[in-house]
Amino acid sequence: MAEIINPHDKFFKEMLAQPEAARIFLRDFLPPAVAMQFDLSRLQLVKDSFVDEALQEHFSDLVYEVALRDYGSAFVCVLFEHKSYVDSMTPLQVLRYMVHGWEYSLRQRNRLWPVIPVVIYHGAARWTVATNFQALFELPEAFGVYVPEFQYLLADLAAYNDEELKRTAELGVGLLLLKHIFRGDLHTHLPEIMALWYTMRQQEHALRYLEAVIRYVATAGQNVRVEDVRAAIEAVAPEGDAMIGTMAQEWLQQGLQQGLQQ
């Protein structure tokens, strides 16, 4: 039996595997004091994952090796929260993940590198779990030195309005889709999402990106009709871009078929 791939996971990886999209994300969604330490011109996607079997239920990840301006290098790990609901034990899961990252740096680099975890959450409900690990505990102040103290970075897409996510087409198309994929209003946002994609149509990977977008909507979109997707495609594919419309229709049918199989 063929393995069923989580469509949210697949789309997340297709979006942020593009180097420019990853640079924009790290520049715009990390605290400025953190982002300014990175030399993003020396950003490299690591082929390995720090997710083990126990964490597969919770996250998928993309790991980047990033040069620091004054202190060597670090791993920046973008963790994609699989579930559409808030998990109160996320800080503990992130700690387990970070330990795997440090073990990896010892094996590969023979030294410990910083592991900076960024959790992307795209459920409809706002994130309510503390980003501070010690917040999981109720303990006397004197016990604080015996409990690890760290924070993970959170990109809760529900906390951003659509205009903030649309700052760049390269990233905005994907983030808008992830934000609205669980909501009942996705069909109303498809025209602006497709129009935003159209502004980057001349880029080398634009058609691959459009294919990923259409397959994702067809596979995972809620309350979206085929007619909604077709209308959004036709609105940004005038006669001169008939080829785009034709390919998009094929991807739409393939995505619908994949959704039925799942």
XYZ file of C-alpha atoms in Angstrom:
262
model
C 0.000 0.000 0.000
C 1.389 3.403 -0.990
C 2.362 5.742 1.825
C -0.099 8.581 2.347
C 1.763 11.885 2.613
C 0.337 14.613 4.821
C -0.594 17.374 2.321
C 0.099 20.169 4.838
C 3.567 18.782 5.519
C 4.292 18.392 1.806
C 3.237 21.952 0.986
C 5.208 23.421 3.904
C 8.379 21.754 2.656
C 7.817 22.796 -0.954
C 7.321 26.399 0.162
C 10.349 26.812 2.459
C 12.773 24.580 0.566
C 13.187 27.531 -1.814
C 16.283 29.441 -0.564
C 14.790 32.884 -1.155
C 11.561 32.020 0.665
C 13.597 30.675 3.601
C 15.695 33.870 3.754
C 12.586 36.055 3.746
C 10.955 33.963 6.457
C 13.979 34.083 8.755
C 14.436 37.801 8.136
C 10.808 38.805 8.701
C 9.438 36.322 11.248
C 12.307 36.073 13.719
C 13.003 38.746 16.345
C 15.260 41.436 14.816
C 17.915 40.894 17.496
C 18.133 37.252 16.392
C 17.844 37.770 12.624
C 20.596 40.406 12.592
C 23.086 37.786 13.817
C 22.626 35.695 10.655
C 24.505 36.028 7.403
C 21.547 34.923 5.283
C 23.640 34.958 2.109
C 25.269 31.830 3.580
C 22.106 29.859 4.238
C 22.202 26.144 3.459
C 19.426 23.571 3.729
C 20.559 20.500 5.696
C 19.356 17.208 4.189
C 18.955 15.571 7.600
C 15.994 15.942 9.954
C 16.095 16.121 13.756
C 12.636 14.529 14.043
C 12.627 11.003 15.474
C 9.761 8.493 15.546
C 8.374 9.876 18.796
C 8.159 13.371 17.287
C 6.753 12.454 13.867
C 3.214 12.712 15.221
C 3.853 16.338 16.176
C 6.274 17.936 13.718
C 7.970 17.874 10.409
C 11.006 20.080 9.993
C 13.397 21.867 7.714
C 16.896 22.433 9.096
C 19.120 25.251 7.857
C 22.787 25.779 8.550
C 23.304 29.514 8.915
C 26.562 31.413 9.289
C 26.606 33.835 12.220
C 28.268 37.180 11.711
C 30.659 36.881 14.637
C 30.247 33.463 16.266
C 30.646 30.650 13.739
C 27.412 28.945 12.689
C 24.068 27.707 14.005
C 21.193 25.445 13.052
C 17.874 27.187 12.534
C 15.104 24.601 12.604
C 11.649 25.417 11.263
C 9.197 23.014 12.894
C 5.813 22.651 11.263
C 3.065 21.780 13.756
C 1.094 18.920 12.182
C -2.021 19.229 14.283
C -4.681 21.858 13.733
C -5.141 22.261 17.496
C -2.897 23.616 20.243
C -0.791 20.991 22.048
C 0.065 21.958 25.633
C 3.185 19.759 25.631
C 4.827 21.497 22.669
C 7.681 22.944 24.802
C 8.633 19.441 25.959
C 8.537 18.156 22.379
C 10.719 21.065 21.272
C 13.253 20.262 24.006
C 13.488 16.669 22.793
C 13.993 17.991 19.277
C 16.759 20.378 20.364
C 18.639 17.536 22.074
C 18.611 15.633 18.781
C 19.993 18.743 17.100
C 22.872 19.026 19.563
C 23.666 15.329 19.169
C 23.728 15.839 15.403
C 26.114 18.800 15.697
C 28.485 16.712 17.824
C 28.457 13.890 15.268
C 28.826 16.104 12.224
C 30.845 19.076 13.511
C 32.492 17.645 16.649
C 31.189 20.584 18.665
C 27.898 21.974 19.931
C 26.158 24.495 17.712
C 23.200 26.637 18.751
C 19.860 25.091 17.749
C 17.206 27.755 17.225
C 13.699 26.236 16.968
C 10.901 28.088 15.172
C 7.421 26.545 15.388
C 4.950 27.361 12.595
C 1.347 26.870 13.691
C -1.540 27.272 11.251
C -4.588 26.068 13.158
C -7.682 28.276 13.177
C -7.568 28.815 16.972
C -4.944 31.148 18.421
C -1.910 29.582 20.107
C -2.252 29.624 23.899
C 0.740 27.545 25.058
C 3.656 29.347 26.679
C 6.844 29.523 24.630
C 8.879 29.334 27.850
C 9.718 25.766 28.921
C 9.669 26.477 32.652
C 6.038 27.608 32.344
C 5.108 23.907 32.184
C 6.063 23.534 35.854
C 4.671 24.725 39.139
C 7.688 24.747 41.445
C 9.400 26.737 44.198
C 11.804 29.411 43.012
C 14.730 27.442 44.472
C 13.984 24.565 42.073
C 14.330 26.737 38.979
C 18.022 25.927 38.553
C 17.138 22.241 38.088
C 14.715 22.784 35.204
C 16.010 23.778 31.740
C 15.186 27.341 30.806
C 14.682 28.129 27.119
C 12.172 29.580 24.704
C 11.180 28.513 21.235
C 10.140 31.022 18.588
C 6.541 30.884 17.429
C 5.048 31.898 14.083
C 1.302 31.667 14.762
C -0.239 32.528 11.402
C -3.577 33.314 13.054
C -1.866 36.204 14.866
C -0.992 37.956 11.581
C -3.469 39.769 9.382
C -3.422 38.928 5.692
C -1.679 42.152 4.667
C 1.248 41.324 6.934
C 1.564 37.876 5.351
C 1.424 39.358 1.834
C 4.582 41.426 2.250
C 6.316 39.326 -0.409
C 4.754 37.075 -3.052
C 7.519 34.513 -2.612
C 6.360 33.718 0.912
C 2.929 35.333 1.105
C 1.215 32.911 -1.263
C 2.156 29.932 0.874
C 1.529 31.554 4.249
C -1.935 32.789 3.230
C -2.837 29.292 2.087
C -1.594 27.707 5.302
C -3.477 30.282 7.373
C -6.829 29.760 5.641
C -6.663 26.053 4.744
C -8.628 25.017 7.885
C -11.065 27.904 7.723
C -14.366 28.130 5.964
C -13.321 31.290 4.095
C -10.535 29.873 1.918
C -12.649 30.120 -1.243
C -13.020 33.890 -0.750
C -9.239 34.332 -0.510
C -8.289 32.252 -3.553
C -8.499 35.156 -6.043
C -6.053 37.318 -4.037
C -3.742 34.332 -3.465
C -3.649 33.534 -7.169
C -3.221 37.212 -8.051
C -0.271 37.410 -5.642
C 1.291 34.365 -7.299
C 0.850 35.991 -10.713
C 3.195 38.815 -9.710
C 6.053 36.281 -9.475
C 5.154 34.279 -12.607
C 8.409 35.179 -14.385
C 10.565 33.529 -11.731
C 12.233 30.256 -12.604
C 10.350 28.152 -10.063
C 6.987 29.940 -10.397
C 5.201 27.127 -12.250
C 6.390 24.513 -9.745
C 5.095 26.754 -6.983
C 1.719 27.144 -8.700
C 1.474 23.385 -9.105
C 2.130 22.922 -5.371
C -0.496 25.564 -4.529
C -3.220 24.035 -6.692
C -2.541 20.460 -5.571
C -2.616 21.601 -1.935
C -5.917 23.444 -2.306
C -7.500 20.540 -4.179
C -6.237 17.986 -1.667
C -6.695 19.754 1.668
C -8.896 22.824 1.173
C -12.119 22.967 3.181
C -15.397 24.314 1.761
C -13.715 24.919 -1.596
C -15.497 23.911 -4.787
C -13.800 23.046 -8.048
C -15.540 26.061 -9.556
C -13.906 28.354 -6.971
C -10.428 27.171 -7.924
C -11.110 27.365 -11.654
C -12.495 30.900 -11.364
C -9.455 32.063 -9.371
C -7.105 30.520 -11.953
C -8.952 32.002 -14.927
C -8.963 35.439 -13.307
C -5.139 35.580 -13.360
C -4.575 33.639 -16.608
C -5.761 35.871 -19.475
C -5.622 34.720 -23.096
C -1.890 35.353 -23.363
C -1.305 32.900 -20.522
C -3.587 30.148 -21.754
C -0.855 27.581 -21.125
C -0.916 28.422 -17.407
C -4.664 27.867 -17.333
C -4.362 24.507 -19.107
C -1.638 23.202 -16.792
C -3.510 24.485 -13.755
C -6.618 22.540 -14.770
C -4.563 19.350 -15.036
C -2.983 19.908 -11.605
C -6.422 20.605 -10.160
C -7.774 17.271 -11.412
C -4.709 15.408 -10.157
C -5.016 17.073 -6.758
C -8.692 16.197 -6.511
C -7.910 12.576 -7.345
C -5.177 12.490 -4.708
C -7.608 13.930 -2.169
C -10.168 11.222 -2.953
C -7.537 8.521 -2.478
C -6.568 9.943 0.917
